Amino acid sequence: MSNMQTSPEAKVEERSSSNNKFFIWLQYFWANYSVIFAFIILFILASIASEHFLTPLNLTNMLRQISVIGILAIGMTFVILIGGIDLSVGSVLALTGTVVMASQVDFGASIFTAILFGLFAGLLVGLVNGLVITYGKIAAFITTLAMMTIARSAALYYADAGAISGLNSDYTIIGNEYLFGLPIPVYVFIIVVVISFILLEKTAFGRHIYAVGGNSRAAHLSAVPITRVTIAAYMICGLTAAIGAVIETSRLNSVSTSSSGSMYELDAIAAVIIGGTRLTGGQGKIIGTVFGILILAILSNIMNLMNISPYIQGAVKGAIILVAVLLQKRS
Amino acid sequence: MILEMKGIIKKFGNVVAINEVDFQLNEGEVHALVGENGAGKSTLMKIIAGVYQPDSGEIFVQGKKAAISSPSESQKLGISIIHQELNLIPYLTVSENIFLGREPKNLGFVDYKKMKRNTLELIKQFDLDLNPKALVKDLSIGEQQVVEILKALSLKPDILIMDEPTAVLTEKETSKLFELMQLLKKRNVSIIYISHRLPELKIICDKFTVLRDGKWVKTAEIQDFTEHDIANLMVGRELEDMYPSVPANIGKEILRVEGLTQSGHFNNINFSLKQGEILGFSGLIGAGRSELANAIFGGDPADEGEVYWKGKKIKYKSPIKAVQDGFGFATEDRKETGLILDMSIANNITLPSLKKYKRAGFVNKKSEYRDIQQQIKDLNIKLYNMYQAVKNLSGGNQQKVVLAKWLVADTEIFFFDEPTRGIDVGAKREIYHLISNLAKEGKGVIVISSELPELLGICNRILVMYNGEINGEFSHEEASEQVLMRKATGL
Ligand SMILES: Nc1ncnc2c1ncn2[C@@H]1O[C@H](COP(=O)(O)OP(=O)(O)OP(=O)(O)O)[C@@H](O)[C@H]1O
Ligand SMILES: [Mg+2]
């Protein structure tokens, strides 16, 4: 202990030359944000592969297309960070979309109220998921798998497996209009990202999320309200599904109870995993998920531009997920 | 010479954990490896065990140059290690853990009968009541440590490395372990023994090597040096008075426990604690001391009985309310219940007290940072960046982070469960003084410990638990190792 008078900070200064500092920073950056490097490389490759890639129209279109899944993936990040999983988001998107459309069409609600109903429904489904998982002590995988079929079936039943189409064309503004050259859904996505980032990085709730995912027993004994944190994570996930539903339904002013949101949960989970969030929880970043979704977007975009058969695109995506996880295991 | 290391260097990023260390181990000798927390003991051993590769230097086993590239390579060379942190698989049984990867087979199938028989034989050596079919997750941490030891022994190694095996053992298991080590010595097994319990070294070791800040300091015959000499070599200066004076300013009663019972763990527990008092809990592994603390704290509520906090009846169903009321519980098992290993040192320290730093919904990082810095300085936590994951700290420094958590949390009553587990002499002394100062500030302190000297050194009163019940109470003056041991074994 004799050499401990110097503060740890002074020690860092002492031990590392500026050169080394850069190296440490790089190491840290690589460990946490290797997905950003992957994105940059992919972006460059895509620009070289197709002259249509790097055009404003293509890029804004691509951004609009990913915003719904992107928003879902952000909610999914919370759930995976606590060591859970939510398979129900795609179906919840269909169900909350049905709520939004039906409120307008069948119950004459204003657009604003209809959206509120939809968001509320999303929170409610998340609450039910959370309650069953915490108090019912049923595994998240099972709980949300059940919710996936229940939510879808509820939507199908309500609309007789058909679509509900809106009459008020104002509603389509959200999904179709541009603001300063960018589609409105992209703004919604950015807002969701920023709020989530602040929640995770700047608040006690964020710390609690990481603590529960990292070691829930230790978190419990450190006075972390693990039950409440868990429920909140699923509610956030339900809410993002509902936000996604608003954008999705407003695009065509209609919800298809059979196909809306179908398989979205897989893309959302894939984006989170590619983004470097550990599937067992406790480690991961919102920024990672954002780049995870961008990587998925560029991939499908470039494959479309190059006329690669959509039937083989799934295989490429799957391979990318495996590579991403393999790379994470290394570091 | 059975093992020789020459000019070993190992760096982690910018930290030089091992700096040109030479080390020799002779056949049939018990060689103590000592040094402060973070001195590099575990790292050096992990190099022998094939967990880490050195950046430079050479290793010779039985005179032949060895490249130990993996743990299995090390096992093949006849080396077996008991790691400082437990590495068992919770949902496997005792015998499955011991024979993991080396299950006795019969016609290609695991021969469970033989496995059980072999396990029982090993257990018998330890004179312990352990069911080979029990799941490891249901064992106490001390019992888990015994399983680790049995696992290492079952490999029949030529070189056995023991990284703080006694940190979680009580006197009884410890003396059994020493008997076993004597036996191994007779069979010409060479042992490297790491411990922060210096009195043990005199009993069991022939030689010792001191590391300080990753560098070799001294190797010598142990009989030529006193405990005090070794401690001074470790810290590199003169250490004085290990134990502070026992707190004298005892205030009014703050905690009273009446008839507390939790089936299978403890039964009809009655005691009280006063302000400014340090109350010790002694007993063997499995006596129910940790479970008692955990029950009062709300981690796993008791079935029956009452607890009064400052005269008010309390019944915590979770630790949240307990922490609000000023309870703090530094658990014995830092890996499982004390720390979030992947989280940073900083975030671990303030986890129970985030409320304190809330400003308009956000965590006020400035005042948080100040408090964390303070703890790191006060406790001399050895690190290079407080935002690094806590799992990268040496064992003893992790333990200090556990203590720091509750110091930051404005705790009024501390439950310290094995507070000096894996902590070096210099730091131990600091922690004893820290505990004593907490008491002098008027806090209530409960210390659960398996180290009798430390309970005898710092406590006003000591309760002995046996088999889930309180079997004796002694004042500081009355208590001695002999009476505590007698009561702990049920006499
Ligand atoms: N995986 C790692 N990554 C980064 N630093 C490490 C790692 N392992 C050890 N260190 C650092 O190396 C140094 C030596 O650690 P080591 O665990 O060998 O100490 P020790 O002598 O065993 O201490 P203790 O008595 O506390 O167990 C410490 O400063 C520690 O922080
Ligand atoms: Mg160690």
PDB file of N, CA, C and O in Angstrom, chain A residues 98-147:
ATOM      1  N   THR A  98     -54.358  -2.529 -34.976  1.00  0.00           N
ATOM      2  CA  THR A  98     -55.806  -2.757 -35.056  1.00  0.00           C
ATOM      3  C   THR A  98     -56.548  -1.803 -34.118  1.00  0.00           C
ATOM      4  O   THR A  98     -57.580  -1.234 -34.474  1.00  0.00           O
ATOM      5  N   VAL A  99     -56.000  -1.622 -32.927  1.00  0.00           N
ATOM      6  CA  VAL A  99     -56.634  -0.700 -31.976  1.00  0.00           C
ATOM      7  C   VAL A  99     -56.695   0.707 -32.562  1.00  0.00           C
ATOM      8  O   VAL A  99     -57.732   1.373 -32.530  1.00  0.00           O
ATOM      9  N   VAL A 100     -55.577   1.144 -33.133  1.00  0.00           N
ATOM     10  CA  VAL A 100     -55.524   2.500 -33.687  1.00  0.00           C
ATOM     11  C   VAL A 100     -56.528   2.654 -34.830  1.00  0.00           C
ATOM     12  O   VAL A 100     -57.301   3.614 -34.882  1.00  0.00           O
ATOM     13  N   MET A 101     -56.539   1.707 -35.744  1.00  0.00           N
ATOM     14  CA  MET A 101     -57.427   1.819 -36.903  1.00  0.00           C
ATOM     15  C   MET A 101     -58.893   1.649 -36.499  1.00  0.00           C
ATOM     16  O   MET A 101     -59.757   2.407 -36.930  1.00  0.00           O
ATOM     17  N   ALA A 102     -59.151   0.670 -35.656  1.00  0.00           N
ATOM     18  CA  ALA A 102     -60.529   0.419 -35.253  1.00  0.00           C
ATOM     19  C   ALA A 102     -61.088   1.599 -34.463  1.00  0.00           C
ATOM     20  O   ALA A 102     -62.265   1.954 -34.601  1.00  0.00           O
ATOM     21  N   SER A 103     -60.259   2.233 -33.634  1.00  0.00           N
ATOM     22  CA  SER A 103     -60.736   3.388 -32.874  1.00  0.00           C
ATOM     23  C   SER A 103     -61.216   4.472 -33.816  1.00  0.00           C
ATOM     24  O   SER A 103     -62.229   5.124 -33.579  1.00  0.00           O
ATOM     25  N   GLN A 104     -60.487   4.656 -34.918  1.00  0.00           N
ATOM     26  CA  GLN A 104     -60.882   5.685 -35.874  1.00  0.00           C
ATOM     27  C   GLN A 104     -62.101   5.249 -36.680  1.00  0.00           C
ATOM     28  O   GLN A 104     -63.068   5.984 -36.804  1.00  0.00           O
ATOM     29  N   VAL A 105     -62.034   4.040 -37.206  1.00  0.00           N
ATOM     30  CA  VAL A 105     -63.050   3.599 -38.152  1.00  0.00           C
ATOM     31  C   VAL A 105     -64.342   3.174 -37.449  1.00  0.00           C
ATOM     32  O   VAL A 105     -65.425   3.612 -37.799  1.00  0.00           O
ATOM     33  N   ASP A 106     -64.190   2.320 -36.423  1.00  0.00           N
ATOM     34  CA  ASP A 106     -65.386   1.758 -35.798  1.00  0.00           C
ATOM     35  C   ASP A 106     -65.923   2.592 -34.643  1.00  0.00           C
ATOM     36  O   ASP A 106     -67.091   2.491 -34.285  1.00  0.00           O
ATOM     37  N   PHE A 107     -65.056   3.394 -34.013  1.00  0.00           N
ATOM     38  CA  PHE A 107     -65.525   4.134 -32.839  1.00  0.00           C
ATOM     39  C   PHE A 107     -65.431   5.642 -33.020  1.00  0.00           C
ATOM     40  O   PHE A 107     -65.689   6.404 -32.101  1.00  0.00           O
ATOM     41  N   GLY A 108     -65.017   6.084 -34.205  1.00  0.00           N
ATOM     42  CA  GLY A 108     -65.020   7.505 -34.521  1.00  0.00           C
ATOM     43  C   GLY A 108     -64.081   8.349 -33.696  1.00  0.00           C
ATOM     44  O   GLY A 108     -64.301   9.554 -33.526  1.00  0.00           O
ATOM     45  N   ALA A 109     -63.030   7.739 -33.187  1.00  0.00           N
ATOM     46  CA  ALA A 109     -62.084   8.523 -32.396  1.00  0.00           C
ATOM     47  C   ALA A 109     -61.261   9.422 -33.301  1.00  0.00           C
ATOM     48  O   ALA A 109     -61.059   9.119 -34.475  1.00  0.00           O
ATOM     49  N   SER A 110     -60.788  10.526 -32.740  1.00  0.00           N
ATOM     50  CA  SER A 110     -59.898  11.398 -33.512  1.00  0.00           C
ATOM     51  C   SER A 110     -58.561  10.686 -33.697  1.00  0.00           C
ATOM     52  O   SER A 110     -58.256   9.718 -32.984  1.00  0.00           O
ATOM     53  N   ILE A 111     -57.772  11.186 -34.624  1.00  0.00           N
ATOM     54  CA  ILE A 111     -56.467  10.561 -34.863  1.00  0.00           C
ATOM     55  C   ILE A 111     -55.658  10.538 -33.584  1.00  0.00           C
ATOM     56  O   ILE A 111     -55.064   9.525 -33.209  1.00  0.00           O
ATOM     57  N   PHE A 112     -55.652  11.678 -32.917  1.00  0.00           N
ATOM     58  CA  PHE A 112     -54.862  11.811 -31.702  1.00  0.00           C
ATOM     59  C   PHE A 112     -55.292  10.788 -30.643  1.00  0.00           C
ATOM     60  O   PHE A 112     -54.473  10.053 -30.094  1.00  0.00           O
ATOM     61  N   THR A 113     -56.597  10.727 -30.389  1.00  0.00           N
ATOM     62  CA  THR A 113     -57.077   9.771 -29.381  1.00  0.00           C
ATOM     63  C   THR A 113     -56.788   8.338 -29.809  1.00  0.00           C
ATOM     64  O   THR A 113     -56.412   7.496 -28.981  1.00  0.00           O
ATOM     65  N   ALA A 114     -56.962   8.072 -31.094  1.00  0.00           N
ATOM     66  CA  ALA A 114     -56.719   6.711 -31.580  1.00  0.00           C
ATOM     67  C   ALA A 114     -55.276   6.298 -31.314  1.00  0.00           C
ATOM     68  O   ALA A 114     -54.991   5.184 -30.859  1.00  0.00           O
ATOM     69  N   ILE A 115     -54.347   7.241 -31.573  1.00  0.00           N
ATOM     70  CA  ILE A 115     -52.938   6.929 -31.345  1.00  0.00           C
ATOM     71  C   ILE A 115     -52.705   6.664 -29.853  1.00  0.00           C
ATOM     72  O   ILE A 115     -52.027   5.703 -29.468  1.00  0.00           O
ATOM     73  N   LEU A 116     -53.317   7.513 -29.018  1.00  0.00           N
ATOM     74  CA  LEU A 116     -53.165   7.317 -27.575  1.00  0.00           C
ATOM     75  C   LEU A 116     -53.659   5.936 -27.151  1.00  0.00           C
ATOM     76  O   LEU A 116     -53.004   5.237 -26.380  1.00  0.00           O
ATOM     77  N   PHE A 117     -54.816   5.557 -27.681  1.00  0.00           N
ATOM     78  CA  PHE A 117     -55.351   4.217 -27.375  1.00  0.00           C
ATOM     79  C   PHE A 117     -54.342   3.133 -27.765  1.00  0.00           C
ATOM     80  O   PHE A 117     -54.097   2.181 -27.027  1.00  0.00           O
ATOM     81  N   GLY A 118     -53.773   3.318 -28.954  1.00  0.00           N
ATOM     82  CA  GLY A 118     -52.816   2.335 -29.456  1.00  0.00           C
ATOM     83  C   GLY A 118     -51.611   2.218 -28.533  1.00  0.00           C
ATOM     84  O   GLY A 118     -51.201   1.117 -28.143  1.00  0.00           O
ATOM     85  N   LEU A 119     -51.053   3.374 -28.160  1.00  0.00           N
ATOM     86  CA  LEU A 119     -49.876   3.364 -27.293  1.00  0.00           C
ATOM     87  C   LEU A 119     -50.220   2.727 -25.946  1.00  0.00           C
ATOM     88  O   LEU A 119     -49.453   1.945 -25.381  1.00  0.00           O
ATOM     89  N   PHE A 120     -51.407   3.078 -25.455  1.00  0.00           N
ATOM     90  CA  PHE A 120     -51.853   2.523 -24.183  1.00  0.00           C
ATOM     91  C   PHE A 120     -51.958   0.995 -24.273  1.00  0.00           C
ATOM     92  O   PHE A 120     -51.526   0.267 -23.378  1.00  0.00           O
ATOM     93  N   ALA A 121     -52.516   0.531 -25.392  1.00  0.00           N
ATOM     94  CA  ALA A 121     -52.646  -0.925 -25.585  1.00  0.00           C
ATOM     95  C   ALA A 121     -51.275  -1.584 -25.572  1.00  0.00           C
ATOM     96  O   ALA A 121     -51.079  -2.654 -24.983  1.00  0.00           O
ATOM     97  N   GLY A 122     -50.305  -0.936 -26.212  1.00  0.00           N
ATOM     98  CA  GLY A 122     -48.948  -1.485 -26.236  1.00  0.00           C
ATOM     99  C   GLY A 122     -48.376  -1.601 -24.829  1.00  0.00           C
ATOM    100  O   GLY A 122     -47.800  -2.635 -24.456  1.00  0.00           O
ATOM    101  N   LEU A 123     -48.542  -0.538 -24.041  1.00  0.00           N
ATOM    102  CA  LEU A 123     -48.062  -0.557 -22.657  1.00  0.00           C
ATOM    103  C   LEU A 123     -48.738  -1.674 -21.869  1.00  0.00           C
ATOM    104  O   LEU A 123     -48.117  -2.373 -21.074  1.00  0.00           O
ATOM    105  N   LEU A 124     -50.027  -1.821 -22.114  1.00  0.00           N
ATOM    106  CA  LEU A 124     -50.809  -2.819 -21.379  1.00  0.00           C
ATOM    107  C   LEU A 124     -50.311  -4.235 -21.674  1.00  0.00           C
ATOM    108  O   LEU A 124     -50.135  -5.047 -20.757  1.00  0.00           O
ATOM    109  N   VAL A 125     -50.073  -4.512 -22.944  1.00  0.00           N
ATOM    110  CA  VAL A 125     -49.566  -5.845 -23.295  1.00  0.00           C
ATOM    111  C   VAL A 125     -48.208  -6.072 -22.633  1.00  0.00           C
ATOM    112  O   VAL A 125     -47.944  -7.137 -22.070  1.00  0.00           O
ATOM    113  N   GLY A 126     -47.369  -5.039 -22.658  1.00  0.00           N
ATOM    114  CA  GLY A 126     -46.068  -5.146 -22.013  1.00  0.00           C
ATOM    115  C   GLY A 126     -46.212  -5.416 -20.526  1.00  0.00           C
ATOM    116  O   GLY A 126     -45.492  -6.235 -19.949  1.00  0.00           O
ATOM    117  N   LEU A 127     -47.174  -4.730 -19.921  1.00  0.00           N
ATOM    118  CA  LEU A 127     -47.423  -4.926 -18.488  1.00  0.00           C
ATOM    119  C   LEU A 127     -47.804  -6.376 -18.204  1.00  0.00           C
ATOM    120  O   LEU A 127     -47.294  -7.003 -17.266  1.00  0.00           O
ATOM    121  N   VAL A 128     -48.694  -6.911 -19.048  1.00  0.00           N
ATOM    122  CA  VAL A 128     -49.115  -8.301 -18.845  1.00  0.00           C
ATOM    123  C   VAL A 128     -47.912  -9.241 -18.992  1.00  0.00           C
ATOM    124  O   VAL A 128     -47.674 -10.103 -18.142  1.00  0.00           O
ATOM    125  N   ASN A 129     -47.118  -9.035 -20.039  1.00  0.00           N
ATOM    126  CA  ASN A 129     -45.905  -9.843 -20.204  1.00  0.00           C
ATOM    127  C   ASN A 129     -45.051  -9.777 -18.943  1.00  0.00           C
ATOM    128  O   ASN A 129     -44.622 -10.799 -18.413  1.00  0.00           O
ATOM    129  N   GLY A 130     -44.808  -8.560 -18.484  1.00  0.00           N
ATOM    130  CA  GLY A 130     -43.947  -8.358 -17.329  1.00  0.00           C
ATOM    131  C   GLY A 130     -44.494  -9.013 -16.078  1.00  0.00           C
ATOM    132  O   GLY A 130     -43.762  -9.653 -15.311  1.00  0.00           O
ATOM    133  N   LEU A 131     -45.796  -8.877 -15.863  1.00  0.00           N
ATOM    134  CA  LEU A 131     -46.413  -9.457 -14.659  1.00  0.00           C
ATOM    135  C   LEU A 131     -46.303 -10.980 -14.673  1.00  0.00           C
ATOM    136  O   LEU A 131     -45.980 -11.604 -13.658  1.00  0.00           O
ATOM    137  N   VAL A 132     -46.588 -11.555 -15.830  1.00  0.00           N
ATOM    138  CA  VAL A 132     -46.541 -13.023 -15.914  1.00  0.00           C
ATOM    139  C   VAL A 132     -45.111 -13.523 -15.676  1.00  0.00           C
ATOM    140  O   VAL A 132     -44.889 -14.501 -14.961  1.00  0.00           O
ATOM    141  N   ILE A 133     -44.153 -12.795 -16.246  1.00  0.00           N
ATOM    142  CA  ILE A 133     -42.756 -13.232 -16.111  1.00  0.00           C
ATOM    143  C   ILE A 133     -42.268 -13.092 -14.676  1.00  0.00           C
ATOM    144  O   ILE A 133     -41.611 -13.985 -14.144  1.00  0.00           O
ATOM    145  N   THR A 134     -42.609 -11.954 -14.022  1.00  0.00           N
ATOM    146  CA  THR A 134     -42.080 -11.733 -12.672  1.00  0.00           C
ATOM    147  C   THR A 134     -42.892 -12.481 -11.622  1.00  0.00           C
ATOM    148  O   THR A 134     -42.346 -13.298 -10.883  1.00  0.00           O
ATOM    149  N   TYR A 135     -44.181 -12.218 -11.571  1.00  0.00           N
ATOM    150  CA  TYR A 135     -44.980 -12.843 -10.511  1.00  0.00           C
ATOM    151  C   TYR A 135     -45.339 -14.292 -10.841  1.00  0.00           C
ATOM    152  O   TYR A 135     -45.384 -15.133  -9.964  1.00  0.00           O
ATOM    153  N   GLY A 136     -45.581 -14.540 -12.127  1.00  0.00           N
ATOM    154  CA  GLY A 136     -45.917 -15.913 -12.521  1.00  0.00           C
ATOM    155  C   GLY A 136     -44.687 -16.796 -12.629  1.00  0.00           C
ATOM    156  O   GLY A 136     -44.801 -18.004 -12.709  1.00  0.00           O
ATOM    157  N   LYS A 137     -43.517 -16.164 -12.645  1.00  0.00           N
ATOM    158  CA  LYS A 137     -42.247 -16.900 -12.752  1.00  0.00           C
ATOM    159  C   LYS A 137     -42.241 -17.869 -13.939  1.00  0.00           C
ATOM    160  O   LYS A 137     -41.816 -19.023 -13.830  1.00  0.00           O
ATOM    161  N   ILE A 138     -42.761 -17.374 -15.059  1.00  0.00           N
ATOM    162  CA  ILE A 138     -42.712 -18.175 -16.285  1.00  0.00           C
ATOM    163  C   ILE A 138     -41.634 -17.568 -17.179  1.00  0.00           C
ATOM    164  O   ILE A 138     -41.499 -16.351 -17.266  1.00  0.00           O
ATOM    165  N   ALA A 139     -40.850 -18.406 -17.825  1.00  0.00           N
ATOM    166  CA  ALA A 139     -39.736 -17.917 -18.638  1.00  0.00           C
ATOM    167  C   ALA A 139     -40.228 -16.936 -19.696  1.00  0.00           C
ATOM    168  O   ALA A 139     -41.306 -17.115 -20.274  1.00  0.00           O
ATOM    169  N   ALA A 140     -39.421 -15.917 -19.949  1.00  0.00           N
ATOM    170  CA  ALA A 140     -39.799 -14.874 -20.900  1.00  0.00           C
ATOM    171  C   ALA A 140     -40.077 -15.458 -22.275  1.00  0.00           C
ATOM    172  O   ALA A 140     -41.007 -15.040 -22.962  1.00  0.00           O
ATOM    173  N   PHE A 141     -39.281 -16.423 -22.651  1.00  0.00           N
ATOM    174  CA  PHE A 141     -39.450 -17.043 -23.965  1.00  0.00           C
ATOM    175  C   PHE A 141     -40.857 -17.622 -24.108  1.00  0.00           C
ATOM    176  O   PHE A 141     -41.561 -17.383 -25.091  1.00  0.00           O
ATOM    177  N   ILE A 142     -41.296 -18.353 -23.092  1.00  0.00           N
ATOM    178  CA  ILE A 142     -42.620 -18.988 -23.121  1.00  0.00           C
ATOM    179  C   ILE A 142     -43.719 -17.932 -23.054  1.00  0.00           C
ATOM    180  O   ILE A 142     -44.682 -17.948 -23.841  1.00  0.00           O
ATOM    181  N   THR A 143     -43.565 -17.021 -22.095  1.00  0.00           N
ATOM    182  CA  THR A 143     -44.592 -15.996 -21.895  1.00  0.00           C
ATOM    183  C   THR A 143     -44.847 -15.209 -23.171  1.00  0.00           C
ATOM    184  O   THR A 143     -45.989 -15.035 -23.608  1.00  0.00           O
ATOM    185  N   THR A 144     -43.760 -14.735 -23.791  1.00  0.00           N
ATOM    186  CA  THR A 144     -43.953 -13.871 -24.943  1.00  0.00           C
ATOM    187  C   THR A 144     -44.318 -14.676 -26.194  1.00  0.00           C
ATOM    188  O   THR A 144     -44.937 -14.156 -27.110  1.00  0.00           O
ATOM    189  N   LEU A 145     -43.935 -15.943 -26.182  1.00  0.00           N
ATOM    190  CA  LEU A 145     -44.378 -16.818 -27.280  1.00  0.00           C
ATOM    191  C   LEU A 145     -45.903 -16.956 -27.219  1.00  0.00           C
ATOM    192  O   LEU A 145     -46.608 -16.861 -28.231  1.00  0.00           O
ATOM    193  N   ALA A 146     -46.408 -17.147 -26.012  1.00  0.00           N
ATOM    194  CA  ALA A 146     -47.860 -17.237 -25.839  1.00  0.00           C
ATOM    195  C   ALA A 146     -48.513 -15.916 -26.227  1.00  0.00           C
ATOM    196  O   ALA A 146     -49.529 -15.888 -26.936  1.00  0.00           O
ATOM    197  N   MET A 147     -47.905 -14.811 -25.770  1.00  0.00           N
ATOM    198  CA  MET A 147     -48.470 -13.503 -26.093  1.00  0.00           C
ATOM    199  C   MET A 147     -48.465 -13.255 -27.602  1.00  0.00           C
ATOM    200  O   MET A 147     -49.362 -12.624 -28.144  1.00  0.00           O
TER     201      MET A 147
END
